[in-house]
Short mmCIF file of C-alpha atoms in Angstrom, two decimals:
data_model
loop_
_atom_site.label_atom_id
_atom_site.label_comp_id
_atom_site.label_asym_id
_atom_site.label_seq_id
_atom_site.Cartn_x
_atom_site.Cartn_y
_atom_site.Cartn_z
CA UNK A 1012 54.77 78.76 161.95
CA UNK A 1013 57.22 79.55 164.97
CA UNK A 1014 60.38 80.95 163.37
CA UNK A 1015 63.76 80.83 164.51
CA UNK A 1016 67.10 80.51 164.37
CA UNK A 1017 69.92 78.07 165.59
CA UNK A 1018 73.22 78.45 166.61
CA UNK A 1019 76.37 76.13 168.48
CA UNK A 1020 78.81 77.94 170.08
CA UNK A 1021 82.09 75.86 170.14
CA UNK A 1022 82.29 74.73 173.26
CA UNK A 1023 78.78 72.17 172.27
CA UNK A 1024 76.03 75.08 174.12
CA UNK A 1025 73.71 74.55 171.38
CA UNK A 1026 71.18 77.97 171.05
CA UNK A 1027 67.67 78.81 169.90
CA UNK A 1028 66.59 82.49 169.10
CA UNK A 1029 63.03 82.91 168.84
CA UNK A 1030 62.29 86.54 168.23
CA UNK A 1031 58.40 88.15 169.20
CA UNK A 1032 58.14 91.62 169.16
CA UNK A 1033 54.36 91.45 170.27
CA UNK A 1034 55.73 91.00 173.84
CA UNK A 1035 57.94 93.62 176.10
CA UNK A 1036 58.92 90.36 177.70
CA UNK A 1037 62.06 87.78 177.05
CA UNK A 1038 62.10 84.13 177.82
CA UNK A 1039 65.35 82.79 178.52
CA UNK A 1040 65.40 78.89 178.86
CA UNK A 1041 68.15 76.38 179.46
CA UNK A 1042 67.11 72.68 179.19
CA UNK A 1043 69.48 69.89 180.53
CA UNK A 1044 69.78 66.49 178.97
CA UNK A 1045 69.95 64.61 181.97
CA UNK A 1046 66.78 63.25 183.92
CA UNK A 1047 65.82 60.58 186.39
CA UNK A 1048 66.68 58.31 183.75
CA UNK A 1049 70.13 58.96 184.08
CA UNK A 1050 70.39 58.50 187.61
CA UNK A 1051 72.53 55.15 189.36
CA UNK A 1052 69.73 52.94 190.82
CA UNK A 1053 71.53 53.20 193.90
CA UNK A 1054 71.11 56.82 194.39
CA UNK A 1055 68.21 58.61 192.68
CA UNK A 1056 66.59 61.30 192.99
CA UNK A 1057 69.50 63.60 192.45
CA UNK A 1058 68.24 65.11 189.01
CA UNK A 1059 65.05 66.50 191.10
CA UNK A 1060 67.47 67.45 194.29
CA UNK A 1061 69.56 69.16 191.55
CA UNK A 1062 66.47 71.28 190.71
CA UNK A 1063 66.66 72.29 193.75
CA UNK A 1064 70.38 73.09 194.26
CA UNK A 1065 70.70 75.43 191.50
CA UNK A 1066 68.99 77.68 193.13
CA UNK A 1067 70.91 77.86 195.90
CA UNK A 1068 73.66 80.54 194.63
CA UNK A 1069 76.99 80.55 192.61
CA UNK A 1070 80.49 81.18 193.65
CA UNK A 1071 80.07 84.89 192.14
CA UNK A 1072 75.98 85.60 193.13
CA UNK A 1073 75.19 84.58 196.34
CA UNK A 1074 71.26 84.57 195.84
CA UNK A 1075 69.72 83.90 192.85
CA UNK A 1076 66.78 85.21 193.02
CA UNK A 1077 67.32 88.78 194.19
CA UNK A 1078 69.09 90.15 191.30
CA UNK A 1079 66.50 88.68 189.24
CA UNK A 1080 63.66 89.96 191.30
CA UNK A 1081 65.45 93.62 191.06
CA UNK A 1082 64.99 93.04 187.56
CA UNK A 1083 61.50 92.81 187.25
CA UNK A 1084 61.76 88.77 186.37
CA UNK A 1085 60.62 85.57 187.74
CA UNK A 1086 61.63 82.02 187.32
CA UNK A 1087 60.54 78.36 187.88
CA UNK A 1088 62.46 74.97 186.97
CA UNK A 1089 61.12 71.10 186.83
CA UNK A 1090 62.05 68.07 186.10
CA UNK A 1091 61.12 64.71 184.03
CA UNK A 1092 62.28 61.56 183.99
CA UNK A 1093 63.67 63.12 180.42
CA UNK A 1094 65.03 66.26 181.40
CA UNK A 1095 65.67 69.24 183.75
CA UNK A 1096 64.53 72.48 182.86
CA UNK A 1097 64.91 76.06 184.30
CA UNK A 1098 63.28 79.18 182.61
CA UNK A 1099 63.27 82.79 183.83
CA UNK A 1100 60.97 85.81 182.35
CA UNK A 1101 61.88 89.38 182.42
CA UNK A 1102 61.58 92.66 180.79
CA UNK A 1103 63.20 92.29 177.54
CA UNK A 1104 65.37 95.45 178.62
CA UNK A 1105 67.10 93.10 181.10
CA UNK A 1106 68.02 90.40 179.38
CA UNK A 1107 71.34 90.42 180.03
CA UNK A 1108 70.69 89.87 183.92
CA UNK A 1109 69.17 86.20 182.69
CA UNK A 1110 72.12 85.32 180.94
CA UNK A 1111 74.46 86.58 183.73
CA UNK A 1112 72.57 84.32 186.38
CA UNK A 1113 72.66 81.00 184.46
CA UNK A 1114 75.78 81.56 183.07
CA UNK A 1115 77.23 81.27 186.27
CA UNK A 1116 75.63 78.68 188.13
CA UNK A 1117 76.21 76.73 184.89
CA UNK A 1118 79.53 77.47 185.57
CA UNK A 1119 80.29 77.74 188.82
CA UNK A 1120 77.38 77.08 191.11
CA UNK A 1121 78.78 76.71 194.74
CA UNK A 1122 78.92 73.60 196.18
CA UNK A 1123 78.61 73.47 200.45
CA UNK A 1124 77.37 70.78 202.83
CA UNK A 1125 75.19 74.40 204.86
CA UNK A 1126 73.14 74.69 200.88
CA UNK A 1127 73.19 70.32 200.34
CA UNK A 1128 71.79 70.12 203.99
CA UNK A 1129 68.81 72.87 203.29
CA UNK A 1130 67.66 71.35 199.72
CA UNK A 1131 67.76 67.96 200.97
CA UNK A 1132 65.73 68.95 203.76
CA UNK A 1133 63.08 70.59 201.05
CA UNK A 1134 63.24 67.24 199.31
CA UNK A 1135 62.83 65.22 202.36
CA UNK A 1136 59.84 66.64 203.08
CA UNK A 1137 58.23 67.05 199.76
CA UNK A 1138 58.82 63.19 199.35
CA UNK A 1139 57.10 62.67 202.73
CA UNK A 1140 54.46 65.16 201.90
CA UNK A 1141 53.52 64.09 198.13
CA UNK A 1142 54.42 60.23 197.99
CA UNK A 1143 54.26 58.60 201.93
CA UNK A 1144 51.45 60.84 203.53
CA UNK A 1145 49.25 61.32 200.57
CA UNK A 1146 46.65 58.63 200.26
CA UNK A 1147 47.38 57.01 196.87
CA UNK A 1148 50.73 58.61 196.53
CA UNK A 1149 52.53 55.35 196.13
CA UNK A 1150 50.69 54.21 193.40
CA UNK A 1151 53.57 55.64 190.35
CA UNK A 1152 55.95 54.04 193.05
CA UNK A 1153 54.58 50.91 192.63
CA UNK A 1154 52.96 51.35 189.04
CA UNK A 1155 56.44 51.87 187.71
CA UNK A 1156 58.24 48.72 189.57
CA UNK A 1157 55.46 46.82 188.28
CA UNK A 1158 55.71 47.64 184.28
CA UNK A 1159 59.55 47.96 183.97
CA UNK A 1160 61.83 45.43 184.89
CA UNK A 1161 65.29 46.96 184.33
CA UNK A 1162 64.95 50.27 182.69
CA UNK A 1163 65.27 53.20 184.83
CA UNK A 1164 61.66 54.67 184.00
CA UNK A 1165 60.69 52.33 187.27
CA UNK A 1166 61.42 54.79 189.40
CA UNK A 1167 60.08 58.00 189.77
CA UNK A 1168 61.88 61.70 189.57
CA UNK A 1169 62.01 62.43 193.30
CA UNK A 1170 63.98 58.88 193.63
CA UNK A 1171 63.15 55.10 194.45
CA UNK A 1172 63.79 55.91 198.21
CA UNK A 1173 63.72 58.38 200.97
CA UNK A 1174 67.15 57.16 201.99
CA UNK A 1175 69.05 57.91 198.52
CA UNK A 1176 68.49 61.61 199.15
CA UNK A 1177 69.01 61.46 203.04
CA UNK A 1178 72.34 59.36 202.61
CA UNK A 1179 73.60 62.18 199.38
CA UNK A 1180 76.89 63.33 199.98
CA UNK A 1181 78.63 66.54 198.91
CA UNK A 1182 81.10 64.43 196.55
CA UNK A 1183 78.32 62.41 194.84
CA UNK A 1184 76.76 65.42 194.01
CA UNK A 1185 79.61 67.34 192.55
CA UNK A 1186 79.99 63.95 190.63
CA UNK A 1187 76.59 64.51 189.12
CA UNK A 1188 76.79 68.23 188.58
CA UNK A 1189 80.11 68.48 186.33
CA UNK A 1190 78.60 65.30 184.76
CA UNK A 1191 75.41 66.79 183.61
CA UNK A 1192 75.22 70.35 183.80
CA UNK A 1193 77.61 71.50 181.32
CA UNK A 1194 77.28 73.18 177.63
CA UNK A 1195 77.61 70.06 175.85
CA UNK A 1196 74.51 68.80 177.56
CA UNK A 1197 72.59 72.01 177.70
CA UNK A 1198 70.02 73.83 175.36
CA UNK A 1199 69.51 77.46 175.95
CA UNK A 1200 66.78 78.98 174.20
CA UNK A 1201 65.82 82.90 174.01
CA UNK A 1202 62.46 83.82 173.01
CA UNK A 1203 60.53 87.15 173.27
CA UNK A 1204 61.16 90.72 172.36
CA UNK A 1205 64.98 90.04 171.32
CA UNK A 1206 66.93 90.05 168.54
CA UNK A 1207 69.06 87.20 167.27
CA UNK A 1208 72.20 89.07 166.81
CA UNK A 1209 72.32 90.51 170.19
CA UNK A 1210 71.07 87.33 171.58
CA UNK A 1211 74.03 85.07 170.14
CA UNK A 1212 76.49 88.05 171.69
CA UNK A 1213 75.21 87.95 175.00
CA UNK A 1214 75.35 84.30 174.68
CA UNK A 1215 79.21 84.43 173.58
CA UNK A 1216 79.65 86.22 176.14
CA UNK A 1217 78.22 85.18 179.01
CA UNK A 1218 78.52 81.31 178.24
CA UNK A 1219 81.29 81.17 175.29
CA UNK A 1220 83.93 80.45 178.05
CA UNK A 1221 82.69 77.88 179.80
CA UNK A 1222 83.94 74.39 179.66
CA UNK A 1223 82.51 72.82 177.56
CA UNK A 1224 82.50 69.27 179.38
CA UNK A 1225 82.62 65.83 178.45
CA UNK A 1226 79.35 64.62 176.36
CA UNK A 1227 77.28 62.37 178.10
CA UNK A 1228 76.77 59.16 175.92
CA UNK A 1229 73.32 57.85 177.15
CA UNK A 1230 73.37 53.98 176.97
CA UNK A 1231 70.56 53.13 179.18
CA UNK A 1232 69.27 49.42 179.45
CA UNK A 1233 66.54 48.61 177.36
CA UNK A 1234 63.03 47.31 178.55
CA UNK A 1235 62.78 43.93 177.41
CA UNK A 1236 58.77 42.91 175.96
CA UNK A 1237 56.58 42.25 178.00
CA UNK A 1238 55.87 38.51 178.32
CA UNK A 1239 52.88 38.12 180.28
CA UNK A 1240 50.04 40.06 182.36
CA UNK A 1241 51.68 41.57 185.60
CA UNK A 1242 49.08 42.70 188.35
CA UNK A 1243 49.24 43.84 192.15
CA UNK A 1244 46.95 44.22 194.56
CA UNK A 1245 47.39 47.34 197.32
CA UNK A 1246 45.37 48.09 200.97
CA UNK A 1247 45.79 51.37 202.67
CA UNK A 1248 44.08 54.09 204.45
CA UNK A 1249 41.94 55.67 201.04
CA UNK A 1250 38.79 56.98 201.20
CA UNK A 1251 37.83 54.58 197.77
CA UNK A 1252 38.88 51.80 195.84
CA UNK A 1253 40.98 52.60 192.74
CA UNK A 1254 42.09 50.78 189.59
CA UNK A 1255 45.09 51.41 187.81
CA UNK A 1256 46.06 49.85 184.24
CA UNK A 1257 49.02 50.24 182.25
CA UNK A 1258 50.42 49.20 178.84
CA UNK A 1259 53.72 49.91 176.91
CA UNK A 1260 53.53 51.90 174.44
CA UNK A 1261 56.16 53.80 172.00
CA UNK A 1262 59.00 56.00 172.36
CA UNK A 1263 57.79 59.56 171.41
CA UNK A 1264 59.67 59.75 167.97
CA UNK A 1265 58.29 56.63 166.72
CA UNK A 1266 55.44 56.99 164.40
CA UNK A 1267 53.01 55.49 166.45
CA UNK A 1268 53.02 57.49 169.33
CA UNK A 1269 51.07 59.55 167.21
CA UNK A 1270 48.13 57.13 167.10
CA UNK A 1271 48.16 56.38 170.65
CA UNK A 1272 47.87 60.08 171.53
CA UNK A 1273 45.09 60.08 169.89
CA UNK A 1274 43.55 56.97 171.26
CA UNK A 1275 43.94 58.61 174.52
CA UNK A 1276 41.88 61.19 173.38
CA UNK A 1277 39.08 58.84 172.17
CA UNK A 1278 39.41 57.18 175.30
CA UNK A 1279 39.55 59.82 178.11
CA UNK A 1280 39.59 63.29 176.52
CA UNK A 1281 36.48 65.08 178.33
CA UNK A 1282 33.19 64.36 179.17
CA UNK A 1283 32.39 63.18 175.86
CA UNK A 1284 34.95 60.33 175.50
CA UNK A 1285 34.41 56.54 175.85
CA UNK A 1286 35.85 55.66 179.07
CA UNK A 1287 33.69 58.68 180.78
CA UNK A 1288 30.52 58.03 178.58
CA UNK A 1289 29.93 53.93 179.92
CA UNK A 1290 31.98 54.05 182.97
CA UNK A 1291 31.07 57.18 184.78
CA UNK A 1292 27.74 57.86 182.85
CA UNK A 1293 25.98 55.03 181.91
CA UNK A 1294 27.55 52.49 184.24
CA UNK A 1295 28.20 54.54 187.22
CA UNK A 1296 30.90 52.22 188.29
CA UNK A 1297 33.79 54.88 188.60
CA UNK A 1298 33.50 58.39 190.32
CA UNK A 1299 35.97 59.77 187.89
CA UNK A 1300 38.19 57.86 185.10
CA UNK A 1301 41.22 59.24 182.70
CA UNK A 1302 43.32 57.67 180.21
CA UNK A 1303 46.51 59.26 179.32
CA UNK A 1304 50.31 58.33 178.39
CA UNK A 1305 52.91 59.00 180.11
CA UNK A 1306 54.73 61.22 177.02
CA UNK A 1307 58.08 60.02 177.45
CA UNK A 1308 61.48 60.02 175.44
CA UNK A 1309 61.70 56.33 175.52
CA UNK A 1310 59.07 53.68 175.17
CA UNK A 1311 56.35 54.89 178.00
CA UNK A 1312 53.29 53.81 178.92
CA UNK A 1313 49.30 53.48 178.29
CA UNK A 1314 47.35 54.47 181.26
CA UNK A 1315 44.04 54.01 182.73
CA UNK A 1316 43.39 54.87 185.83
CA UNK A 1317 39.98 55.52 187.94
CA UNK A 1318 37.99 55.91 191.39
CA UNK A 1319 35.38 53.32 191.98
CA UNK A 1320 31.63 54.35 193.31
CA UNK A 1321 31.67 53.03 196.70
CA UNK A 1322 30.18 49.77 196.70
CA UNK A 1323 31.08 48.74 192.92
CA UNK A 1324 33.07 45.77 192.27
CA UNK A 1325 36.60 46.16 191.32
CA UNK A 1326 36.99 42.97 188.57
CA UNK A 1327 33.24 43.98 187.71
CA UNK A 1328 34.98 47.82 186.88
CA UNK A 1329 37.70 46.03 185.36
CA UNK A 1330 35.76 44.17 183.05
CA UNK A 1331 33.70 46.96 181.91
CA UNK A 1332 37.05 48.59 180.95
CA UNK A 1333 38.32 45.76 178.84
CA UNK A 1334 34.54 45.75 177.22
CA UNK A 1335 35.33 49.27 175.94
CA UNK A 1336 38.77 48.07 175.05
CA UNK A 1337 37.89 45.18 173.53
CA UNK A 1338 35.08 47.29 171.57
CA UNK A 1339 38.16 49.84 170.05
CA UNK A 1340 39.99 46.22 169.01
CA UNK A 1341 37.35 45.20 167.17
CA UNK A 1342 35.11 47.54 165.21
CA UNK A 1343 36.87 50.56 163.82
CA UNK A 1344 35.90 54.48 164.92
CA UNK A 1345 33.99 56.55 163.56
CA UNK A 1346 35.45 59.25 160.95
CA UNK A 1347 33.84 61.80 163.32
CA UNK A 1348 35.35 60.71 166.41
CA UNK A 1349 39.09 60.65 165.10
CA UNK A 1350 37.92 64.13 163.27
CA UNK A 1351 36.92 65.49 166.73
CA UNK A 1352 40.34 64.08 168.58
CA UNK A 1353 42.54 65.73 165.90
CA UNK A 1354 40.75 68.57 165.94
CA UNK A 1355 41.10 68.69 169.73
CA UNK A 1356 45.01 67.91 169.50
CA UNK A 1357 45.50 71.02 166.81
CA UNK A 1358 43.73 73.45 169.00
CA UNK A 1359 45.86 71.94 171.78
CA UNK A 1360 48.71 73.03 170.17
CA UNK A 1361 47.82 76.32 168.63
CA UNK A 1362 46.42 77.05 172.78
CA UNK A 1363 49.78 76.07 174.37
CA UNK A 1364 51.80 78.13 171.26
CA UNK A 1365 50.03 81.34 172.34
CA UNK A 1366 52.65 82.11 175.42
CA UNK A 1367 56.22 82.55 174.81
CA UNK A 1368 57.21 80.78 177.47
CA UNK A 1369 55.56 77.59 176.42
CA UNK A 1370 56.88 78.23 172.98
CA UNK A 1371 60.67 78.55 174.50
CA UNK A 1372 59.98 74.97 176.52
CA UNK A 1373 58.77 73.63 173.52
CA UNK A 1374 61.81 74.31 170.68
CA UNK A 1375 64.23 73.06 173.50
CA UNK A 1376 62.25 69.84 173.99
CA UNK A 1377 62.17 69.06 170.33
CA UNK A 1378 65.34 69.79 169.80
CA UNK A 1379 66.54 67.86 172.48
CA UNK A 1380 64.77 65.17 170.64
CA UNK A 1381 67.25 65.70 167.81
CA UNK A 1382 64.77 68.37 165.35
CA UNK A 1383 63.69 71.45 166.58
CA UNK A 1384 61.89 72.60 163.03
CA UNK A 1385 59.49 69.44 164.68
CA UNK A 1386 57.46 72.24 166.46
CA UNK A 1387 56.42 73.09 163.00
CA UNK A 1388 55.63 69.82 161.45
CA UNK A 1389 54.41 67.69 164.08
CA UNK A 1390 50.95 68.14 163.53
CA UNK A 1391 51.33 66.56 160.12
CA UNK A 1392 51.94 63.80 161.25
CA UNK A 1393 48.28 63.72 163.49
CA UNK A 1394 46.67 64.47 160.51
CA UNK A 1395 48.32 61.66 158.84
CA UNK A 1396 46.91 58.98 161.51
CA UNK A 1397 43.78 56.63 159.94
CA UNK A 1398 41.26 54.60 161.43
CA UNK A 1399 43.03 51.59 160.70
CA UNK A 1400 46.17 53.12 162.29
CA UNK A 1401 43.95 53.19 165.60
CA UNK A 1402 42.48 50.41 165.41
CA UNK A 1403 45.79 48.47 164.73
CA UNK A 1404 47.39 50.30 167.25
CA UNK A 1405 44.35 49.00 169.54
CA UNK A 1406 45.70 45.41 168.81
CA UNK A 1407 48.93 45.49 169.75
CA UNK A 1408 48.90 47.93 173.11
CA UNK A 1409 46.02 46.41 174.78
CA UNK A 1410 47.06 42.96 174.56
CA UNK A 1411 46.84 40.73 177.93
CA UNK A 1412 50.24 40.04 177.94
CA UNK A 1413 51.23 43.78 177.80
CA UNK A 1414 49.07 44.69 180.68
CA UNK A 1415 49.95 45.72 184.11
CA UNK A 1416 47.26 45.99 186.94
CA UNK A 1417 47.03 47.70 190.02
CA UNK A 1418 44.05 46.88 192.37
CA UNK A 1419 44.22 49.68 195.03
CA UNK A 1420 41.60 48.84 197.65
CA UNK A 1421 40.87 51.21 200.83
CA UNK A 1422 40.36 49.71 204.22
CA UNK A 1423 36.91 51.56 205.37
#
């Protein structure tokens, strides 16, 4: 059971206290609600350029990291197409230097075209780097145009195009900023060797001032269903042929995300799992194979994805895949198999509750979701998952018509 406490200060900053006192260490973590999702198709990418910014220094500390270095801590940030999310870790003792630093590049983070021109020049190149130069590093660039139509999940966190970051100006990012990063729209969670009362002081504090901002009203458009099978075929410079398959699934409060999870698992969790056992093992059509989902707020997606043995057929790979697919449709599992995934999924959970840090990352996610107590009851609802909830759930994702293919072949 993690235990803690909540709080909302007036101005909307709403705060989680999480005290351990089997740590010297404090976790301080401030989650945005804004993500690639929220980004104007004309110009994204500016969620994941924003990661960057932040760390470029506030009107009243110069360098970020420094002070926080000095103080014995260390920090890291990412971002989803969900969220943004920055974390530090220090010596409890300093605390209050965490709550100093994002207090005021929450509040006041300085703005120049000298710090725009050096982050966009970091994102430039990572783009370049990770998704141009990288064999098979357009495939979630093309993956996601090819499963979703009109909601914003079809592009990818570092944008849709090179040129929306290159052509970002000062003003559009300001925009963005006093949009987004404000207390209304923030989560700030303290975990570690604190206690609650001197957390929610420092937090008065430090943030009780700010603006609180105008609340972003998310009204994103909606992915219509999926009519009919969508596929793609791909040549480039890769050392194999690859096969990529996607299906819609759920968005990750409905009740059956919790059965596809798990279906994953069956699928592609380890050595042991179906895909591996007749693809890689018996078949020795794929070098390597996974099946995962793509975990996000709204309705995500399915996926199946895989290297082919040189020399192996791609629709001959493919239809081994729908074999095994077609195999979960029709006979239900066994009570050992959804015994093992469950099992798998609790120790998963109890593994990543262990650090403090993930435990911080996690309250703020769920209760960005709307319920932070989730954290606590969420494996409940694994447990509660049948056979026939699988195989149902079987039915209705892998369905023709819900299917999106990419065929990625090399050119040796």
């Amino acid at each position: 059971m993690i235990h803690f406490d909540r709080f909302v200060l007036p101005n909307g900053l709403r705060i989680l206290v999480h005290p351990d006192n089997a740590t010297p260490m404090a976790v301080v973590n401030v989650m945005y609600d804004v993500g690639a999702r929220d980004e104007d198709p004309a110009q994204t990418g500016f969620a994941h350029l924003f990661e960057h910014l932040m760390f470029g220094g506030s009107v009243n500390i110069a360098e970020y990291d420094e002070p926080l270095q000095m103080a014995g801590g260390e920090n890291n940030a990412y971002t989803t197409n969900d969220v943004t999310n920055y974390y530090i870790q220090l010596p409890a003792e300093n605390l209050e230097t965490a709550f100093w630093l994002e207090s005021d590049r929450m509040l006041s983070l300085a703005f120049s075209e000298k710090s725009l021109e050096v982050q966009r020049k970091v994102v430039i190149e990572e783009f370049k780097e990770h998704y141009i130069n990288k064999p098979y590093g357009d495939v979630w660039h093309k993956m996601r145009e090819l499963a979703y139509t009109v909601h914003p999940y079809r592009w990818m966190t570092i944008g849709k195009e090179l040129a929306h970051v290159e052509q970002a100006k000062l003003e559009d990012v300001k925009r963005f900023f006093f949009k987004h990063y404000c207390p209304s729209n923030a989560i700030l969670v303290v975990a570690g060797n604190v206690q609650t009362d001197q957390v929610l002081k420092l937090a008065e504090k430090w943030f009780g001032d700010i603006p609180s901002g105008e609340k972003y009203n998310r009204n994103l458009p909606q992915e219509p269903v999926q009519q009919s099978e969508r596929k793609l075929e791909v040549k480039a410079n890769v050392p194999l042929d690859a096969l990529y398959k996607c299906w819609h699934i759920y968005p990750r409060l409905d009740k059956r995300y919790y059965a596809t999870d798990l279906i994953t698992e069956v699928l592609g969790g380890g050595a042991s799992s179906r895909l591996y056992q007749r693809l890689v093992k018996e078949k020795r059509m794929f070098s390597q194979i996974e099946c995962h989902h793509t975990g996000s707020t709204d309705a995500g997606l399915l996926v199946i994805e895989g290297k082919l043995v040189k020399g192996t057929d791609m629709k001959a790979a493919e239809a081994e895949i729908e074999s095994v697919l077609k195999q979960m449709q029709d006979e239900p599992i066994l009570d050992n198999e959804l015994q093992k995934v469950k099992n798998k999924t609790e120790s998963m959970i109890a593994f990543e509750d262990m650090s403090v840090m993930n435990r911080a990352g996690s309250l703020a996610y769920y209760e960005l979701l709307g319920d932070a107590s989730l954290m606590n009851t969420e494996l409940d609802r694994y447990q509660e998952v049948t056979i026939q909830d699988i195989q149902e759930e079987c039915r209705r994702i892998f369905r023709p018509e819900n299917c999106n293919t990419l065929y990625y072949y090399s050119n040796n």
